[in-house]
Tab-separated table of C-alpha atoms in Angstrom:
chain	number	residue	atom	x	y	z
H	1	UNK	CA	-72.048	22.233	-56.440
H	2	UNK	CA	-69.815	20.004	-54.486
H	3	UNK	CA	-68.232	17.115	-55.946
H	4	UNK	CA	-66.442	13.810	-54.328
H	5	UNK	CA	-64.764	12.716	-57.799
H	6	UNK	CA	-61.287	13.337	-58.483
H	7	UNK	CA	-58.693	15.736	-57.259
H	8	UNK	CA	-55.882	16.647	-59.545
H	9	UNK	CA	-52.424	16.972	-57.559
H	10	UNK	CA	-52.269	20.485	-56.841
H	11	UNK	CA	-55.932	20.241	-55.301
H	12	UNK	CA	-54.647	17.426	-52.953
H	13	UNK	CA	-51.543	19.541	-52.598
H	14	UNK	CA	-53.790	22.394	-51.063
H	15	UNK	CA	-56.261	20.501	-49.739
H	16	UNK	CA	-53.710	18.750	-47.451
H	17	UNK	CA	-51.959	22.699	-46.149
H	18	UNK	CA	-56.107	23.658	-45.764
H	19	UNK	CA	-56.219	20.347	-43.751
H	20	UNK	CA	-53.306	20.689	-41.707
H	21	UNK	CA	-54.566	23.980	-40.732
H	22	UNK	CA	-57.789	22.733	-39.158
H	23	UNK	CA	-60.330	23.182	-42.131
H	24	UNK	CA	-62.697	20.962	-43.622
H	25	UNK	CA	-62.269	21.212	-47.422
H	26	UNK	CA	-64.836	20.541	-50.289
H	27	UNK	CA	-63.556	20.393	-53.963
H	28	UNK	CA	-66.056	21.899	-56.285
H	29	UNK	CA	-67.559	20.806	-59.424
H	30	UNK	CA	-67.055	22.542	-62.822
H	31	UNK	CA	-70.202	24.845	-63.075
H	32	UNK	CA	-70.243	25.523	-66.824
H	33	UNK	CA	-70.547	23.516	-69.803
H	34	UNK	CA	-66.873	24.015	-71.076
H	35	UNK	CA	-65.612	22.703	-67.613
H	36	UNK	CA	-64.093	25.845	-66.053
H	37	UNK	CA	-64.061	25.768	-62.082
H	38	UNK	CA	-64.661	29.278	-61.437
H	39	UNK	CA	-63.521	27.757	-57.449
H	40	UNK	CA	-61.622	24.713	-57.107
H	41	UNK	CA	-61.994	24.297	-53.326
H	42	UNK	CA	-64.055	25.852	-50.528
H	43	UNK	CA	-62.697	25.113	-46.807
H	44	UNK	CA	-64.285	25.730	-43.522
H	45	UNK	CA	-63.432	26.131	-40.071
H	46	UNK	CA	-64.977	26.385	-37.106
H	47	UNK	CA	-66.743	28.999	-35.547
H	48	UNK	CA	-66.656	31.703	-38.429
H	49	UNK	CA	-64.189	31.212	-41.592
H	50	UNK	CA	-65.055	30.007	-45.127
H	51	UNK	CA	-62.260	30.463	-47.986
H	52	UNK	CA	-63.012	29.690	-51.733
H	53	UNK	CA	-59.989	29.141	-53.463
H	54	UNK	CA	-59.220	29.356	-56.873
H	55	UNK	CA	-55.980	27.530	-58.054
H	56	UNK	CA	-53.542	28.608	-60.859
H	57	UNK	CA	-50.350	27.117	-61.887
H	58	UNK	CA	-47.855	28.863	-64.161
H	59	UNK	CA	-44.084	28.288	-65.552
H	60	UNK	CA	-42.740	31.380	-63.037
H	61	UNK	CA	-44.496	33.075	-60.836
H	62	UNK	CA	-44.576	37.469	-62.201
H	63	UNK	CA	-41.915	39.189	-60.309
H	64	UNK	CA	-43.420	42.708	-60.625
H	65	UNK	CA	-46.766	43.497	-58.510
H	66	UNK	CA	-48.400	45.385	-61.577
H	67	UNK	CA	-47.862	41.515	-63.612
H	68	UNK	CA	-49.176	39.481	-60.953
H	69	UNK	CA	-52.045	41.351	-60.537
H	70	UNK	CA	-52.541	41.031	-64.556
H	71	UNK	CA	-52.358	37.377	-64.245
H	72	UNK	CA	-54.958	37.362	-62.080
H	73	UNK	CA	-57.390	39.940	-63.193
H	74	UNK	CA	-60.107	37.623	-64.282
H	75	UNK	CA	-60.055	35.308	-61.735
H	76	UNK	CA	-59.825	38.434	-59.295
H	77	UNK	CA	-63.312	39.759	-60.961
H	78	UNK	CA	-64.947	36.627	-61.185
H	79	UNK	CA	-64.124	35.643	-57.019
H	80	UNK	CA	-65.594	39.163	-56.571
H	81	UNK	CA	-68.817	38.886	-58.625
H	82	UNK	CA	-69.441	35.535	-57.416
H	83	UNK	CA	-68.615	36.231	-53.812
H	84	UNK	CA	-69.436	39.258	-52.987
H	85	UNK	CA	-70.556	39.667	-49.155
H	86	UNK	CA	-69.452	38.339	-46.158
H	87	UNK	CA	-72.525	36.701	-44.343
H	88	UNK	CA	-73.505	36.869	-40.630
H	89	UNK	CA	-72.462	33.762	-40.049
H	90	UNK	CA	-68.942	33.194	-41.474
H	91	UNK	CA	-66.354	35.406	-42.441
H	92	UNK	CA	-66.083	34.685	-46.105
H	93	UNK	CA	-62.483	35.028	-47.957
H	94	UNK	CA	-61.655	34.684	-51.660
H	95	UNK	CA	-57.801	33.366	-52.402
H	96	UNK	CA	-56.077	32.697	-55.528
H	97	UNK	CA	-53.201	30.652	-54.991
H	98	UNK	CA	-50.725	30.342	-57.835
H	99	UNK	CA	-47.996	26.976	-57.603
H	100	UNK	CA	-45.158	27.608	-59.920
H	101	UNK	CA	-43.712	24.742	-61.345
H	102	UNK	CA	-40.643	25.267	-58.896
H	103	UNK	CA	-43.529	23.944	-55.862
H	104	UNK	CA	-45.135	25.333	-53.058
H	105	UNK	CA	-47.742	28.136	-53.183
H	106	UNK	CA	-47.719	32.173	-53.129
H	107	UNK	CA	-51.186	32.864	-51.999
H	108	UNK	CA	-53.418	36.110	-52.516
H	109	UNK	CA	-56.451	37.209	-50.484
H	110	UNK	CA	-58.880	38.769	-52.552
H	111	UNK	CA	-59.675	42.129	-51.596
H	112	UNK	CA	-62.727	44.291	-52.651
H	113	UNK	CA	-60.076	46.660	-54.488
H	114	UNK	CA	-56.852	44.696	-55.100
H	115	UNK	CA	-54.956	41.600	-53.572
H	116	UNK	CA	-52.883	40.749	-50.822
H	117	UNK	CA	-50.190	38.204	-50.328
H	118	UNK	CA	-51.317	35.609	-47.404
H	119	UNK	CA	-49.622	33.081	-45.526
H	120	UNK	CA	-50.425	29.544	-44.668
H	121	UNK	CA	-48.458	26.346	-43.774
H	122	UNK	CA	-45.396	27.781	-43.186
H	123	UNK	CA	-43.288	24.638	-44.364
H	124	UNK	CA	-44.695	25.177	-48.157
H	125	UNK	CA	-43.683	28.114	-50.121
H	126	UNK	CA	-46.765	30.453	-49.768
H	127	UNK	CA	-45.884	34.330	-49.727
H	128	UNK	CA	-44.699	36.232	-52.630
C-alpha cells in the first residue's frame, strides 16, 4: 500500500515536521479506483509509535468546535473503521491535519469518541 511516486507539497510539507521529529514517514498509495487516499502518510518511530495521517486543506480553517468537527466527520469515521486497535507492538494514532491556505497546520488526534487538537513542530502553526 506504500508508494515512492510523488508527493504533492503539503505531503512534503508534513512529511518534513514528521521528519524533524524523529519519524520515518511512508506516503501511501490511493487504495480505490476513483483515487481517494483514505491516509496520505503513515510515520513511525522508534520503540512504539505509528501515526496515519490524513491531510485536508481548506480556504479557513472552522472557528467553532461543533464546525470543525463537521468538516471532519467522514474522514473521522473512516480513520476509525480502518484503524481501529492499537496493536501490542506500537501505539497506533489516527491525525487529521487540516493546512489553511494562510500555512502551517492545526492538527487533530483521532479519538475513539471525538477529536483532539495536537501539537507538533512548534515553529509551524499546528494547534487550533
Amino acid at each position: 500500500m506504500t508508494v515512492s511516486g510523488r508527493l504533492s507539497p503539503v505531503e512534503r510539507e508534513a512529511r518534513t515536521i514528521l521528519e524533524t521529529e524523529g519519524y520515518r514517514v511512508t506516503p501511501m498509495r490511493p487504495c480505490f479506483v476513483s483515487r481517494y487516499k483514505p491516509v496520505n502518510l503513515m510515520a513511525m518511530r522508534m520503540p512504539d509509535e505509528l501515526i496515519y495521517i490524513k491531510l485536508r486543506q481548506t480556504a479557513r480553517l472552522p472557528d467553532d468546535p461543533a464546525a470543525l468537527a463537521e468538516f471532519c466527520r467522514d474522514d473521522s469515521r473512516l480513520l476509525r473503521t480502518l484503524f481501529p486497535l492499537d496493536t501490542e507492538v506500537f501505539r497506533l494514532k489516527k491525525e487529521i491535519w487540516v493546512r489553511p491556505l494562510s500555512g502551517g497546520f492545526c492538527c487533530f488526534e483521532i479519538l475513539p469518541d471525538g477529536m483532539h487538537a495536537v501539537t507538533h513542530d512548534r515553529s509551524h502553526k499546528s494547534t487550533h
